[in-house]
Coordinates of C-alpha atoms and ligand atoms in Angstrom, one line a residue:
M1 CA 23.2 14.3 5.3
D2 CA 22.8 12.6 2.0
E3 CA 21.7 13.6 -1.5
F4 CA 18.0 13.1 -0.5
S5 CA 18.1 14.9 2.8
G6 CA 16.5 18.1 1.5
Q7 CA 13.7 16.2 -0.3
R8 CA 13.0 14.0 2.7
E9 CA 12.7 17.1 5.0
R10 CA 10.3 18.7 2.5
L11 CA 8.2 15.6 2.3
L12 CA 8.1 15.4 6.1
A13 CA 6.8 18.9 6.3
T14 CA 4.1 18.1 3.9
L15 CA 3.1 15.0 5.8
R16 CA 2.9 17.0 9.0
S17 CA 0.7 19.5 7.4
Q18 CA -1.5 16.7 6.1
G19 CA -2.2 15.3 9.6
I20 CA 0.7 13.0 10.5
T21 CA 1.3 14.2 14.0
D22 CA 2.6 11.1 15.9
D23 CA 6.2 11.9 16.8
R24 CA 7.3 8.3 16.6
V25 CA 5.8 7.9 13.2
L26 CA 7.4 11.1 12.0
A27 CA 10.8 9.9 13.4
A28 CA 10.4 6.6 11.6
L29 CA 9.5 8.3 8.3
A30 CA 12.6 10.6 8.7
S31 CA 14.9 7.7 9.3
V32 CA 13.9 5.2 6.6
P33 CA 15.5 6.0 3.2
R34 CA 12.5 5.5 0.8
E35 CA 14.8 5.6 -2.2
R36 CA 16.2 2.2 -1.2
F37 CA 12.8 0.6 -1.7
V38 CA 12.0 2.0 -5.2
P39 CA 13.5 0.7 -8.5
V40 CA 16.7 2.5 -9.3
A41 CA 15.3 3.9 -12.6
I42 CA 12.7 6.0 -10.6
R43 CA 14.8 6.8 -7.5
A44 CA 14.6 10.5 -8.3
K45 CA 10.9 10.3 -7.5
A46 CA 11.3 8.6 -4.1
Y47 CA 10.3 11.6 -2.1
E48 CA 7.3 12.6 -4.2
N49 CA 4.1 12.1 -2.1
V50 CA 2.8 9.4 -4.5
A51 CA 2.6 5.6 -4.9
L52 CA 5.3 4.3 -7.3
P53 CA 5.5 1.0 -9.3
I54 CA 7.8 -1.7 -7.8
G55 CA 7.3 -4.3 -10.5
Q56 CA 5.0 -7.3 -10.7
G57 CA 2.1 -4.9 -11.2
Q58 CA 2.4 -3.7 -7.6
T59 CA 3.2 -0.4 -6.0
I60 CA 5.0 1.1 -3.0
S61 CA 2.3 3.0 -1.1
Q62 CA 2.1 6.8 -1.0
P63 CA 4.1 8.2 2.0
L64 CA 1.0 10.0 3.3
I65 CA -0.9 6.6 3.4
V66 CA 2.1 4.9 5.1
G67 CA 2.2 7.6 7.7
M68 CA -1.6 7.6 8.2
M69 CA -1.8 3.8 8.5
S70 CA 1.1 3.6 10.9
Q71 CA -0.4 6.4 13.0
L72 CA -3.8 4.6 13.1
L73 CA -2.2 1.5 14.6
R74 CA -1.3 3.6 17.7
L75 CA 1.9 1.6 18.4
S76 CA 3.9 2.4 21.5
G77 CA 6.8 0.0 21.0
N78 CA 6.1 -3.3 22.6
E79 CA 3.6 -4.8 20.1
K80 CA 3.8 -7.7 17.7
V81 CA 2.3 -6.6 14.4
L82 CA 1.2 -8.6 11.4
E83 CA 1.5 -6.9 8.0
I84 CA -0.2 -8.3 4.9
G85 CA 1.4 -7.2 1.6
T86 CA 5.2 -6.7 2.2
G87 CA 5.6 -5.3 -1.3
S88 CA 8.8 -3.2 -1.4
G89 CA 9.3 -3.6 2.4
Y90 CA 9.1 0.2 3.0
Q91 CA 6.1 0.0 5.3
T92 CA 7.7 -3.0 7.0
A93 CA 10.8 -0.9 7.8
I94 CA 8.6 1.9 9.2
L95 CA 6.7 -0.6 11.4
A96 CA 10.0 -2.2 12.5
R97 CA 10.9 1.1 14.1
L98 CA 7.6 1.4 15.9
C99 CA 7.0 -2.0 17.5
R100 CA 8.8 -5.0 19.0
K101 CA 8.2 -7.5 16.1
V102 CA 6.8 -7.4 12.6
V103 CA 5.5 -10.5 10.9
S104 CA 4.9 -9.7 7.2
V105 CA 3.3 -11.8 4.5
E106 CA 3.6 -11.3 0.7
R107 CA 2.1 -13.5 -2.0
I108 CA 4.8 -12.7 -4.6
A109 CA 8.0 -14.5 -3.7
E110 CA 10.2 -12.2 -5.8
L111 CA 9.0 -9.1 -4.0
S112 CA 9.5 -10.7 -0.6
Q113 CA 13.1 -11.7 -1.5
R114 CA 13.9 -8.2 -2.6
A115 CA 12.3 -6.7 0.5
A116 CA 14.4 -9.0 2.6
I117 CA 17.6 -7.7 1.1
H118 CA 16.7 -4.1 1.6
L119 CA 15.5 -4.6 5.2
A120 CA 18.7 -6.5 6.1
E121 CA 20.7 -3.6 4.6
L122 CA 19.0 -1.3 7.0
G123 CA 19.6 -3.6 9.9
C124 CA 15.9 -4.4 10.6
E125 CA 16.3 -7.5 12.7
N126 CA 12.8 -7.6 14.3
V127 CA 11.2 -8.5 11.0
E128 CA 10.0 -11.9 9.9
L129 CA 9.0 -12.3 6.2
H130 CA 6.9 -15.0 4.8
T131 CA 5.6 -15.8 1.3
G132 CA 2.0 -17.0 1.2
D133 CA -1.7 -16.0 1.1
G134 CA -1.9 -13.3 3.8
T135 CA -5.7 -13.3 3.7
L136 CA -5.3 -16.3 5.9
G137 CA -3.1 -14.3 8.3
W138 CA 0.0 -16.0 9.8
K139 CA -1.2 -18.4 12.4
A140 CA 2.1 -19.3 13.9
G141 CA 2.6 -15.8 15.3
A142 CA -1.0 -15.2 16.4
P143 CA -2.5 -13.5 18.3
Y144 CA -1.2 -10.0 17.2
D145 CA -1.5 -6.7 18.9
A146 CA -2.2 -5.0 15.6
I147 CA -2.7 -5.9 11.9
I148 CA -2.1 -3.8 8.8
V149 CA -3.2 -4.8 5.3
T150 CA -1.6 -2.8 2.5
A151 CA -3.8 -4.1 -0.3
G152 CA -7.5 -3.5 -1.0
A153 CA -9.9 -6.2 0.3
P154 CA -13.6 -6.8 -0.8
D155 CA -14.4 -7.6 2.9
V156 CA -12.5 -7.9 6.1
P157 CA -10.8 -11.4 6.0
S158 CA -12.2 -13.2 9.0
P159 CA -8.8 -15.1 9.7
L160 CA -7.2 -11.7 10.3
Y161 CA -9.9 -10.5 12.7
N162 CA -9.6 -13.9 14.5
Q163 CA -5.8 -13.5 14.8
L164 CA -6.1 -10.1 16.5
K165 CA -6.0 -9.7 20.3
I166 CA -8.9 -8.3 22.1
G167 CA -8.3 -4.5 22.2
G168 CA -6.2 -4.8 19.1
R169 CA -6.6 -2.8 15.9
L170 CA -6.8 -3.9 12.3
V171 CA -6.2 -1.2 9.6
I172 CA -7.4 -2.2 6.2
P173 CA -8.7 -0.7 2.9
V174 CA -12.1 -2.3 2.2
G175 CA -14.2 -1.8 -0.9
G176 CA -14.3 -2.2 -4.7
E177 CA -11.5 -2.8 -7.1
D178 CA -11.0 0.9 -8.0
S179 CA -11.5 2.6 -4.6
Q180 CA -11.8 1.6 -1.0
E181 CA -12.5 3.0 2.4
L182 CA -9.6 2.9 4.9
Q183 CA -11.1 1.3 8.0
V184 CA -9.9 0.8 11.6
I185 CA -11.4 -2.2 13.2
M186 CA -11.0 -2.4 16.9
K187 CA -11.6 -5.9 18.4
R188 CA -13.7 -5.7 21.5
E189 CA -15.2 -8.4 23.7
S190 CA -18.5 -7.4 22.3
G191 CA -17.4 -7.6 18.7
P192 CA -15.8 -5.3 16.0
D193 CA -15.9 -1.6 16.4
I194 CA -15.4 -0.1 12.9
T195 CA -14.3 3.4 12.0
D196 CA -14.2 4.8 8.5
V197 CA -11.1 7.0 7.9
C198 CA -10.9 8.1 4.3
D199 CA -11.2 7.0 0.7
C200 CA -8.1 5.4 -0.7
R201 CA -6.9 3.3 -3.7
F202 CA -4.8 0.2 -3.3
V203 CA -3.8 -2.7 -5.5
K204 CA -6.0 -5.8 -4.9
L205 CA -5.7 -8.2 -2.0
I206 CA -5.7 -11.5 -3.8
G207 CA -6.4 -14.7 -2.0
N208 CA -8.7 -17.1 -0.3
A209 CA -10.4 -14.4 1.8
G210 CA -9.7 -11.6 -0.8
W211 CA -10.2 -11.2 -4.5
N212 CA -10.2 -14.2 -6.8
P213 CA -6.7 -14.9 -8.2
D214 CA -8.3 -15.4 -11.7
D215 CA -9.2 -11.7 -11.7
S216 CA -5.6 -10.6 -11.1
N217 CA -4.0 -8.3 -13.6
Ligands
SAH1 N1 3.3 -1.9 1.8 C1 3.7 -2.1 0.5 C2 2.6 -2.1 -0.4 C3 2.7 -3.0 -1.6 S1 1.3 -3.1 -2.6 C4 4.7 -1.1 0.1 O1 4.6 0.1 0.5 O2 5.6 -1.4 -0.7 C5 0.4 -4.5 -1.9 C6 1.1 -5.8 -1.8 O3 0.2 -6.7 -1.4 C7 1.6 -6.3 -3.2 O4 3.0 -6.5 -3.1 C8 0.8 -7.6 -3.4 O5 1.5 -8.6 -4.1 C9 0.5 -8.0 -2.0 N2 -0.6 -8.9 -1.8 C10 -1.8 -8.9 -2.5 N3 -2.6 -9.9 -2.0 C11 -1.9 -10.5 -1.0 C12 -2.1 -11.6 -0.2 N4 -3.3 -12.4 -0.2 N5 -1.2 -12.0 0.7 C13 0.0 -11.3 0.8 N6 0.3 -10.3 0.0 C14 -0.6 -9.9 -0.9

């Protein structure tokens, strides 16, 4: 028990009622203290079901979205997963409990460094963090069983699709700057099989195969 236990339980009940049904995902959400990944000044809001600012114009994703994206990856425990957009490291910590290895790329070094501290505090040892342009993927670890992108892309970056194993899933928000469609792209021998999941709103994926850095705000 800790001071956030009650709020965490209530949030989990909400997420269950909103469609998060994968027991492993629910267990991961129950065990990762979200308050550690938000700035101290807004820690009291850590268990509200909303995105929150984490500095550098970026946000920690809404818990429902984290649960939904994690569930859509259909992880069973033995996968190597590539995450683009480490941000606070919260989604990274959830993934670390759901798969064998997480490789996570963030373009803002300061965010990556802070995430590294929080992940180490939680004892997440199966995580590899890198700073760079994640629209290019992370070739050294390819191919991946699953890929998750936590920033909105104008199109699916082809390096990410290329670094996915056949049978693997890519979960990514695709669309305009103000709203996107959350998509699951399954890589088949015959080509991509795309499923639209829901509307969503993410910060921009900025990079070579994303939005132009000059447009960044
Ligand atoms: N999953 C994170 C979400 C952070 S917001 C969390 O819950 O905290 C999205 C993150 O994507 C931001 O930190 C942003 O800096 C990062 N990002 C944007 N474009 C990127 C790129 N090309 N490569 C890697 N990270 C990128």
